[in-house]
Amino acid sequence: MSVPEFRSVEPLLQPRSIAIVGASETGGDGWSRVLFHNLKEAGFPARTYLINPRRDELWDHKVYPDFASLPEAVDHALVVVPARAVNGVMRDGIAHGLKAATIYSAGFGEGRKGVGAEIGAELKQIIAESGISVCGPNCMGTFSTARDILLYPPSRLRGLSKGDVGGIFHSGGTLGYWFAQASLRGLGFSYAVSCGNEFGLDAADYLNFLVSDPDTRVIVAMLESIRRPDAFMAAARRAFDAGKPVTLVKLGGTERGKEQAKSHTGAVAVDDEVFNAVCDRYGITRCASIDDMVDAALALRYGRLPAGPRLAVVTSSGGAVGLTLDVVGAEGVTLAELSPATVTKMEALVPVDVDVHNPMDAGSALASDVERFCALCTLFAEDDNVDLIAIQGRIPLPDDKIKSPEPYIKLQAATDKPVLGFSRMVQNADENYRTFQHDAGMPFLFGIPATMRSMQALVRYGARRRAGIPSLPDPRGAEADLAPGRLSDRLAGLGVTPPREAFAADADQAAAAAADIGFPVALKVVSDEALHKTEIGGLRLNLTGEAAVRQAAAEMAASMGATPLRGFLVQEMIDGLEMLVGVRDDPQFGPLVVVGLGGVFVELLKDVSLRLAPVDEDEARVMLGELRGAAALDGFRGQAPRDVDALVRAIVGLSTFYLDHRTWLSDLEINPLMVLAEGEGVRAVDVRPVRRH
Amino acid sequence: MSVPEFRSVEPLLQPRSIAIVGASETGGDGWSRVLFHNLKEAGFPARTYLINPRRDELWDHKVYPDFASLPEAVDHALVVVPARAVNGVMRDGIAHGLKAATIYSAGFGEGRKGVGAEIGAELKQIIAESGISVCGPNCMGTFSTARDILLYPPSRLRGLSKGDVGGIFHSGGTLGYWFAQASLRGLGFSYAVSCGNEFGLDAADYLNFLVSDPDTRVIVAMLESIRRPDAFMAAARRAFDAGKPVTLVKLGGTERGKEQAKSHTGAVAVDDEVFNAVCDRYGITRCASIDDMVDAALALRYGRLPAGPRLAVVTSSGGAVGLTLDVVGAEGVTLAELSPATVTKMEALVPVDVDVHNPMDAGSALASDVERFCALCTLFAEDDNVDLIAIQGRIPLPDDKIKSPEPYIKLQAATDKPVLGFSRMVQNADENYRTFQHDAGMPFLFGIPATMRSMQALVRYGARRRAGIPSLPDPRGAEADLAPGRLSDRLAGLGVTPPREAFAADADQAAAAAADIGFPVALKVVSDEALHKTEIGGLRLNLTGEAAVRQAAAEMAASMGATPLRGFLVQEMIDGLEMLVGVRDDPQFGPLVVVGLGGVFVELLKDVSLRLAPVDEDEARVMLGELRGAAALDGFRGQAPRDVDALVRAIVGLSTFYLDHRTWLSDLEINPLMVLAEGEGVRAVDVRPVRRH
């Protein structure tokens, strides 16, 4: 795999000089005016020039006719001229040392009539040939809060707080709303980019920049598509290695989106679920909504990570407990089981009519006594069975007696586990909220669903930090391993056991082979032309004795008529649970392990679990647990529990074999892989390797 | 079914006089003080007395030693004495004409040690014998905003606006948060109750009161359990008949809750899904979170209902379109397909690079021009293919030019379809928001997920209003219909066709019968002792000719040994899709229709759809569409599409038959009901009636 290239974002986000090209009162729907005043209000954090051949002066500033007339080669041009004039501007700028440009203009072929498609193609060529760093076209610009440079036109983003959150948004409009709301919630920002149509720089470049940037500690993104998956994954790995959590919203999770994705990749591994596998692998928190992403960012930037999944929840109301329990099930939260010693200590702290549980309703008396409430929470934090704690935190109300965050600070000092506050509903995020949250030194999340999802984000990110991100090993296999007889042996050596079977040239040999394998057996016709065995009566099942095998073979031979017969395959009958296990090369994200229950499950319900390869045994077990029909492995319709250990080894074995031979294989699927009873292993009934073209 | 009784709530929520029993500076954790001052601040909207035998005066008011000393018999006592003193207070009050009481105190056996269980039992008896209207115990009281009476202690609820929303909350703490937040969102209130432990009045009584109350137009609730299902359903029907939408959050949807429910009802029809069926039947909007319930209440009180499900969404950003599409799939939203004429009209209104779609991104130019944006929305509203419209509404920002709601008012005047505004994220609900929403005369919802769910609430409520709530017909069947031979005939007459089959006394008769039925056939032993046919070799499948039938019958007879044999059942072999169709008597909510795919689907995935009986053909079709494996009915593994019409008739037929015979049946299930190819009907292979004990 070639090493992905990242392009330079510095001149775009850290310019020393800026030119507004197309500056006029009304140019770009008034955006040039707003951009200029954004810079002016910040005291011109970069030297700022105006370009417009039809003006001499504007806003008390000199206007230059072109790049050539400027007193210096500028770093960053803000291009707000109509699409038809953009390429001329770009050529002129490049000729005069321009390093970066933000092209706000639209009309490069993205609309319904494809208007401007030719101009767009030319623009792409200019960018590629010159290597200039371009944001857009059809974007709403960027902002560098860390440097007081606001190149996002709507003035409502003026005055955002500096901080450690950097952002990458494909939707410029949504960018503005998100940062305004995140700001109200107390987050501060380093850099943010609205990507637009990514003719030059793309999300992977911006992600790479934010990973290197010392001001950025948490990265948020709203993505529509991933233009360069390899570069994106390389940047995500850099973010992980740098300890900078990434949380994002990725569009395209709809049925409509899935339908579109279906035509591009396999029928089972649809695009959206593949992207979930990417997020899982790289420790990325994928949020269900942009509101959720605010809470996730607050939780992730807090810095504390849990050592395990066991959550304790302390509330001040039975209703909050009930609401929490409702969400816990849906979000897959693991609730901590309190140790008996903790329960005893707590019972001494709470009134006699208050039950000690997790989630806990501490009762209304403790709710209004924050010190005692936090003392109770400390007992939770001290329990070895607890990995992280969510407490119904009270931003002080006007009639509360205790307004100090001191009890929360003490609680956190008593533990190194994550302690997060939450309100049971969304509330107005006012100055009081922000100050209290800041002074308490812990996040206060909004509403129980978003809180539980944020807790799960911490749990998953913590688990990924402990496990690390495995690398794709270099292929070490030989092409000869793929020869028909050899393939089965090599897979068997990796735990992918084939059924016991033997080739027989005639009916007598078949009967003898069957006796050797053990009854009952299945008998299949072997013929170069017999592709659809059942259609020509070429498959007999459940033959229980030598006579039956001999008779069946004779009848099958007779029914073949003139079709040339090579012989018979005698195979043990297998009574197991049908699974599908496969590895396929996703065209975007590379080798992908697919596990599902076979038969109707995979065909009708698409009940599969996906991971990027390689997977180890722990991960294979988690995959099995994700299946909706997972209970089938515990035994089903009176069957004994299935041999999950053997299944796990087979999944890992197939993953390993595929990676070693991916030079020649694009897809390797076993369907069905029959899972026998505990201790009896698996049988790879049908192995289907697909060679690369 | 007996007619449910509703108890009088008027003296509780509309008292002319109130006594605070246990009044003191610190009594009831200071609640008596707060309650008094709540009333005082409102100018004593009810004549207010204090009772405490140990005081003469408090807060400049006379204190009475007991009810006997009061100058009048009071309507409503607020009881804040410790649990052990409550029963004495209640007896004293009842003896002196007390009509209602709110018992805030806890300690009636609800805690971990069961402390106070005896006092609790005695209290229940006092309430039952006297008929007094009691709220609680262990509650946080009520408020009657319509009458300025705030009997909910925390003072933060003082000054709530009057309005048309009435509430019933099992959690007193959550009640306060919900109404505070709902108030910020611009809702106003009539009455609200925190139910507590419902020793007397319960949610059904409060619901019944709110339905009758002229000030209440929309009812919200947060419920933990339904104490009297019949009364609750009767009140819900009254709410529906009165045109007052009910929206609620019902706890207990967790896996933990389901596990508990499982032990009480059937293995498939778990409690939580049954409650969904109840909500569906009575037009109740069940919300996933209490935040959602604010948006749902705003949408439902708007008053406009759609004539169908087809939603149009107009936004000002591609990001908002993508976010909407992501939610649309998950929430089952039906997007309107615009008529070509509408598209043509719109293309004239928007820039050439803007595509006309639904959801629509009108572009940033129109976003800042509210008048043109609303004109575009009017075109959506005028399209016959559109039933309701959600528009990304802009509460004016400080730098917006147009701050008037006039364009929104004009848009609504141009159509009678629901038009709702939404922001793409949660935002602070400030005075500006509330005023604009009020003046625009339409709701502005928060965030795309809650908006789409609220739209679906309107769609479902509108559909229920058109369909009405069917009544349970009186049983009209005869017990004789349940006799073994008769049952099959009667069901056949209702579309529940049995397999073709015949009884045969011996092998020859069996062969003849098989020829009559048509091959292949199955042959079953008929014997009083042969319950498990397969275990004694008493079942043969796929017999393809008379000789095979004769031989199989002889072998089966031989294998029976000494077991007396009555004969054989010859049955057509059926190649169809296995379904489960049943009606069972839910112990809480009555007859319940259950439809699912048979086999692994129902056993492993619990993939079933439930409705309260009766169901009609339209509803049966909707039920089938809800199955995760619904695609199996379209044809599967190369099969032809299944006979869905016959399946729908069979579901309705079974529902009808069960209701007619429910005097004697507690359960009537067909598993499997085989669904043949289109035009070939269904076959009820195994019909299992369960008689009531």
Short mmCIF file of N, CA and C in Angstrom, two decimals, chain B residues 273-354:
data_model
loop_
_atom_site.label_atom_id
_atom_site.label_comp_id
_atom_site.label_asym_id
_atom_site.label_seq_id
_atom_site.Cartn_x
_atom_site.Cartn_y
_atom_site.Cartn_z
N GLU B 273 -44.02 -4.19 24.42
CA GLU B 273 -44.59 -4.16 23.07
C GLU B 273 -46.11 -4.17 23.12
N VAL B 274 -46.65 -4.79 24.15
CA VAL B 274 -48.10 -4.73 24.34
C VAL B 274 -48.53 -3.28 24.54
N PHE B 275 -47.74 -2.56 25.33
CA PHE B 275 -48.12 -1.17 25.58
C PHE B 275 -48.02 -0.34 24.30
N ASN B 276 -47.07 -0.67 23.44
CA ASN B 276 -47.05 -0.01 22.13
C ASN B 276 -48.34 -0.26 21.36
N ALA B 277 -48.85 -1.48 21.46
CA ALA B 277 -50.11 -1.80 20.78
C ALA B 277 -51.26 -0.99 21.37
N VAL B 278 -51.23 -0.80 22.69
CA VAL B 278 -52.27 0.01 23.33
C VAL B 278 -52.20 1.45 22.80
N CYS B 279 -50.97 2.00 22.75
CA CYS B 279 -50.81 3.38 22.26
C CYS B 279 -51.29 3.49 20.82
N ASP B 280 -50.93 2.51 20.00
CA ASP B 280 -51.36 2.53 18.60
C ASP B 280 -52.88 2.55 18.52
N ARG B 281 -53.51 1.69 19.29
CA ARG B 281 -54.97 1.59 19.21
C ARG B 281 -55.66 2.87 19.63
N TYR B 282 -55.17 3.54 20.69
CA TYR B 282 -55.87 4.69 21.24
C TYR B 282 -55.31 6.02 20.74
N GLY B 283 -54.46 5.98 19.72
CA GLY B 283 -53.95 7.23 19.17
C GLY B 283 -53.03 7.97 20.12
N ILE B 284 -52.38 7.23 21.02
CA ILE B 284 -51.46 7.85 21.98
C ILE B 284 -50.06 7.92 21.37
N THR B 285 -49.41 9.06 21.48
CA THR B 285 -48.03 9.20 21.02
C THR B 285 -47.09 8.80 22.14
N ARG B 286 -46.35 7.73 21.91
CA ARG B 286 -45.38 7.30 22.93
C ARG B 286 -44.01 7.85 22.56
N CYS B 287 -43.42 8.64 23.43
CA CYS B 287 -42.14 9.28 23.13
C CYS B 287 -40.99 8.46 23.70
N ALA B 288 -39.84 8.56 23.03
CA ALA B 288 -38.65 7.82 23.46
C ALA B 288 -37.95 8.52 24.61
N SER B 289 -38.18 9.80 24.78
CA SER B 289 -37.51 10.53 25.86
C SER B 289 -38.41 11.66 26.32
N ILE B 290 -38.14 12.18 27.51
CA ILE B 290 -38.96 13.28 28.00
C ILE B 290 -38.66 14.57 27.24
N ASP B 291 -37.46 14.70 26.68
CA ASP B 291 -37.21 15.85 25.80
C ASP B 291 -38.09 15.78 24.55
N ASP B 292 -38.16 14.60 23.96
CA ASP B 292 -39.03 14.41 22.80
C ASP B 292 -40.47 14.82 23.11
N MET B 293 -40.89 14.57 24.34
CA MET B 293 -42.29 14.82 24.68
C MET B 293 -42.61 16.31 24.64
N VAL B 294 -41.61 17.16 24.84
CA VAL B 294 -41.85 18.61 24.70
C VAL B 294 -42.18 18.93 23.24
N ASP B 295 -41.37 18.40 22.34
CA ASP B 295 -41.60 18.67 20.92
C ASP B 295 -42.93 18.06 20.45
N ALA B 296 -43.19 16.84 20.92
CA ALA B 296 -44.45 16.19 20.52
C ALA B 296 -45.64 17.01 21.01
N ALA B 297 -45.56 17.53 22.24
CA ALA B 297 -46.67 18.32 22.77
C ALA B 297 -46.85 19.60 21.96
N LEU B 298 -45.73 20.24 21.59
CA LEU B 298 -45.81 21.44 20.75
C LEU B 298 -46.48 21.11 19.41
N ALA B 299 -46.09 19.99 18.82
CA ALA B 299 -46.66 19.61 17.52
C ALA B 299 -48.14 19.26 17.64
N LEU B 300 -48.50 18.53 18.67
CA LEU B 300 -49.88 18.05 18.79
C LEU B 300 -50.85 19.18 19.17
N ARG B 301 -50.37 20.14 19.96
CA ARG B 301 -51.29 21.21 20.35
C ARG B 301 -51.48 22.24 19.23
N TYR B 302 -50.64 22.16 18.22
CA TYR B 302 -50.75 23.05 17.06
C TYR B 302 -52.13 22.92 16.43
N GLY B 303 -52.67 21.70 16.46
CA GLY B 303 -54.07 21.55 16.04
C GLY B 303 -54.26 21.04 14.62
N ARG B 304 -53.29 21.30 13.75
CA ARG B 304 -53.44 20.83 12.37
C ARG B 304 -53.00 19.37 12.27
N LEU B 305 -53.76 18.57 11.55
CA LEU B 305 -53.38 17.17 11.33
C LEU B 305 -53.27 16.90 9.85
N PRO B 306 -52.33 16.06 9.44
CA PRO B 306 -52.19 15.77 8.03
C PRO B 306 -53.22 14.74 7.56
N ALA B 307 -53.56 14.81 6.28
CA ALA B 307 -54.50 13.85 5.71
C ALA B 307 -53.80 12.57 5.29
N GLY B 308 -52.50 12.53 5.39
CA GLY B 308 -51.75 11.34 5.00
C GLY B 308 -50.32 11.48 5.51
N PRO B 309 -49.47 10.53 5.15
CA PRO B 309 -48.13 10.51 5.76
C PRO B 309 -47.05 11.27 4.99
N ARG B 310 -47.37 11.85 3.83
CA ARG B 310 -46.33 12.33 2.92
C ARG B 310 -45.75 13.68 3.36
N LEU B 311 -44.52 13.61 3.83
CA LEU B 311 -43.86 14.78 4.42
C LEU B 311 -42.96 15.47 3.41
N ALA B 312 -43.03 16.80 3.39
CA ALA B 312 -42.05 17.60 2.64
C ALA B 312 -41.17 18.33 3.64
N VAL B 313 -39.88 18.40 3.35
CA VAL B 313 -38.94 19.06 4.25
C VAL B 313 -38.16 20.10 3.45
N VAL B 314 -38.15 21.32 3.92
CA VAL B 314 -37.42 22.39 3.25
C VAL B 314 -36.36 22.94 4.20
N THR B 315 -35.13 22.90 3.76
CA THR B 315 -34.02 23.37 4.59
C THR B 315 -33.24 24.43 3.82
N SER B 316 -32.22 24.96 4.46
CA SER B 316 -31.37 25.93 3.75
C SER B 316 -29.95 25.42 3.66
N SER B 317 -29.74 24.12 3.75
CA SER B 317 -28.38 23.60 3.71
C SER B 317 -28.36 22.13 3.31
N GLY B 318 -27.37 21.78 2.54
CA GLY B 318 -27.20 20.38 2.16
C GLY B 318 -26.97 19.50 3.37
N GLY B 319 -26.29 20.04 4.37
CA GLY B 319 -26.06 19.29 5.58
C GLY B 319 -27.37 18.91 6.27
N ALA B 320 -28.28 19.88 6.32
CA ALA B 320 -29.57 19.60 6.96
C ALA B 320 -30.34 18.54 6.18
N VAL B 321 -30.20 18.56 4.85
CA VAL B 321 -30.85 17.52 4.03
C VAL B 321 -30.27 16.15 4.39
N GLY B 322 -28.95 16.07 4.46
CA GLY B 322 -28.31 14.80 4.80
C GLY B 322 -28.71 14.32 6.18
N LEU B 323 -28.72 15.22 7.14
CA LEU B 323 -29.12 14.85 8.50
C LEU B 323 -30.57 14.37 8.53
N THR B 324 -31.41 15.03 7.73
CA THR B 324 -32.82 14.62 7.67
C THR B 324 -32.94 13.23 7.06
N LEU B 325 -32.26 12.99 5.97
CA LEU B 325 -32.34 11.67 5.33
C LEU B 325 -31.90 10.57 6.29
N ASP B 326 -30.89 10.86 7.09
CA ASP B 326 -30.43 9.86 8.05
C ASP B 326 -31.52 9.48 9.04
N VAL B 327 -32.31 10.46 9.45
CA VAL B 327 -33.34 10.20 10.45
C VAL B 327 -34.58 9.58 9.81
N VAL B 328 -34.89 10.03 8.60
CA VAL B 328 -36.09 9.58 7.89
C VAL B 328 -36.16 8.04 7.84
N GLY B 329 -35.04 7.42 7.52
CA GLY B 329 -35.03 5.96 7.42
C GLY B 329 -35.31 5.32 8.76
N ALA B 330 -34.64 5.81 9.79
CA ALA B 330 -34.78 5.20 11.11
C ALA B 330 -36.17 5.39 11.68
N GLU B 331 -36.84 6.48 11.35
CA GLU B 331 -38.14 6.77 11.95
C GLU B 331 -39.32 6.37 11.08
N GLY B 332 -39.04 5.79 9.91
CA GLY B 332 -40.14 5.32 9.07
C GLY B 332 -40.94 6.44 8.42
N VAL B 333 -40.30 7.57 8.20
CA VAL B 333 -40.98 8.71 7.58
C VAL B 333 -41.22 8.44 6.09
N THR B 334 -42.40 8.82 5.61
CA THR B 334 -42.69 8.76 4.18
C THR B 334 -42.44 10.13 3.56
N LEU B 335 -41.46 10.22 2.68
CA LEU B 335 -41.18 11.50 2.03
C LEU B 335 -42.09 11.67 0.81
N ALA B 336 -42.66 12.85 0.68
CA ALA B 336 -43.54 13.13 -0.47
C ALA B 336 -42.73 13.15 -1.76
N GLU B 337 -43.33 12.62 -2.81
CA GLU B 337 -42.73 12.78 -4.13
C GLU B 337 -43.41 13.96 -4.81
N LEU B 338 -42.64 14.99 -5.06
CA LEU B 338 -43.21 16.22 -5.61
C LEU B 338 -43.77 15.97 -7.00
N SER B 339 -44.87 16.65 -7.30
CA SER B 339 -45.41 16.54 -8.66
C SER B 339 -44.54 17.35 -9.60
N PRO B 340 -44.46 16.92 -10.87
CA PRO B 340 -43.61 17.63 -11.83
C PRO B 340 -43.96 19.12 -11.95
N ALA B 341 -45.24 19.44 -11.83
CA ALA B 341 -45.64 20.84 -11.95
C ALA B 341 -45.00 21.67 -10.83
N THR B 342 -44.99 21.10 -9.63
CA THR B 342 -44.39 21.82 -8.51
C THR B 342 -42.90 22.04 -8.75
N VAL B 343 -42.24 20.98 -9.22
CA VAL B 343 -40.80 21.10 -9.47
C VAL B 343 -40.53 22.23 -10.47
N THR B 344 -41.30 22.28 -11.51
CA THR B 344 -41.11 23.33 -12.52
C THR B 344 -41.28 24.72 -11.90
N LYS B 345 -42.34 24.89 -11.11
CA LYS B 345 -42.57 26.19 -10.47
C LYS B 345 -41.40 26.57 -9.56
N MET B 346 -40.87 25.56 -8.86
CA MET B 346 -39.79 25.86 -7.91
C MET B 346 -38.51 26.23 -8.62
N GLU B 347 -38.25 25.53 -9.72
CA GLU B 347 -36.99 25.81 -10.41
C GLU B 347 -36.91 27.27 -10.83
N ALA B 348 -38.06 27.87 -11.05
CA ALA B 348 -38.07 29.28 -11.41
C ALA B 348 -37.71 30.17 -10.22
N LEU B 349 -37.91 29.65 -9.02
CA LEU B 349 -37.70 30.45 -7.81
C LEU B 349 -36.28 30.40 -7.27
N VAL B 350 -35.55 29.30 -7.59
CA VAL B 350 -34.24 29.11 -6.94
C VAL B 350 -33.11 29.30 -7.95
N PRO B 351 -31.91 29.58 -7.48
CA PRO B 351 -30.76 29.73 -8.38
C PRO B 351 -30.53 28.45 -9.18
N VAL B 352 -29.85 28.59 -10.30
CA VAL B 352 -29.71 27.49 -11.24
C VAL B 352 -28.88 26.34 -10.65
N ASP B 353 -28.01 26.67 -9.68
CA ASP B 353 -27.20 25.59 -9.10
C ASP B 353 -27.90 24.89 -7.94
N VAL B 354 -29.17 25.21 -7.68
CA VAL B 354 -29.90 24.58 -6.58
C VAL B 354 -30.84 23.52 -7.14
#
